[in-house]
Phi, psi and omega in degrees: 000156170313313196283342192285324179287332160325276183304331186272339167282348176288322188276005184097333221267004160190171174222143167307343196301340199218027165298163165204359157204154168224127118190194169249162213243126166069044168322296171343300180315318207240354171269284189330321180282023191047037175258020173302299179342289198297318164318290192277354161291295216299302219275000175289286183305352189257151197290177162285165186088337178307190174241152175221146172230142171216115179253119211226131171263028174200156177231061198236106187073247201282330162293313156315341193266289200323301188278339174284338161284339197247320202247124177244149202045054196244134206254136184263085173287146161220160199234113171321131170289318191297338196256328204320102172004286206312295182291353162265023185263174129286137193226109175253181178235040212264125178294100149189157237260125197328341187254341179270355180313290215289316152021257163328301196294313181288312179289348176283309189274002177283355167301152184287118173156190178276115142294128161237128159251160198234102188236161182266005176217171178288321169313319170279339191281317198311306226284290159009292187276347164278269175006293213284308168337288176312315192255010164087001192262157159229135207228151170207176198250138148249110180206145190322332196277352161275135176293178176293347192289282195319296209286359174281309177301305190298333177267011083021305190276317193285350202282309175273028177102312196300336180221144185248353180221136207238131159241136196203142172282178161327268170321299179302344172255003163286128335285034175268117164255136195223110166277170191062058178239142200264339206190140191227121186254163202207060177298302165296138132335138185281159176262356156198169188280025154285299164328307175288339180283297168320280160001272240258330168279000000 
């Protein structure tokens, strides 16, 4: 994260000086979660001239400030919306009632293939992911509340097959790219309809 890069130049163990390209992933993103401070200190040290990238799925307000101080001449690939994943899934619904959740939720990821579920908090990926365990599948949890070590082996595991259902917040599933997932479950409700798009894409 901005602030993790942050702290280590402050502490010495690297420097910016001799960057010659940056750049950043999920700009939206990294503005919703309040790291532009931290973002635009970090892009203050890398020298000019270099090459910079920003991949944003809006250019809107602190991402827009963002490419007119940082970026000179800077050229726009955009990804049609009309072409976007998100508009080739399927988006189903199920209504059901809070004693039959976890249930439903075991019998949906235990099918075969890669599952990412989706809960809002750490406390819910544990309990969740006990649940899915518990109900024979196998699943863990990824969530901010885990060291780097863990959330690395565990998306490892899921990467290589060893867990077929990955439960996870928001925040610990941004910028995991995982090919092949079969199925995106949304046991907590996303909290806007960015959030469900970052999910579902």
């Amino acid at each position: 994260t901005p602030g993790r890069l942050r702290d280590l130049i402050n502490r010495g163990a690297c420097s910016l000086e001799k960057v010659q390209i940056a750049i950043l992933d999920e700009a939206d993103q990294m503005a919703d979660l309040g790291f532009m401070p931290e973002v635009t200190e970090l892009l203050d040290q890398v020298p000019a001239g270099g090459q910079r990238m920003l991949f944003s799925a809006t250019l809107e307000n602190e991402i827009d400030a963002l490419v007119k101080r940082y970026l000179v001449n800077p050229v726009a690939h955009e990804v049609d919306a009309a072409q976007g994943a998100v508009t080739t899934m399927s988006h189903h619904i199920l209504i059901v009632k809070p004693r039959d959740k976890a249930p439903v939720t075991a019998a949906i990821a235990s099918r075969k293939g890669r599952t990412i579920i989706f809960v809002r908090t750490q406390l819910g990926a544990d309990r969740v992911a006990e649940q899915l365990r518990d109900a024979g599948v196998k699943a863990d949890a990824l969530h901010g509340g885990m060291t780097q070590g863990a959330r690395t082996r565990v998306l490892a595991d899921f990467k290589d097959g060893y867990v077929n259902a990955l439960v996870a917040t928001d925040v610990a599933a941004r910028g995991i790219h995982v090919d092949g997932i079969d199925l995106v479950l949304n046991v907590d409700p996303a909290g806007d309809h960015k959030d469900y798009l970052h999910r579902s894409g």
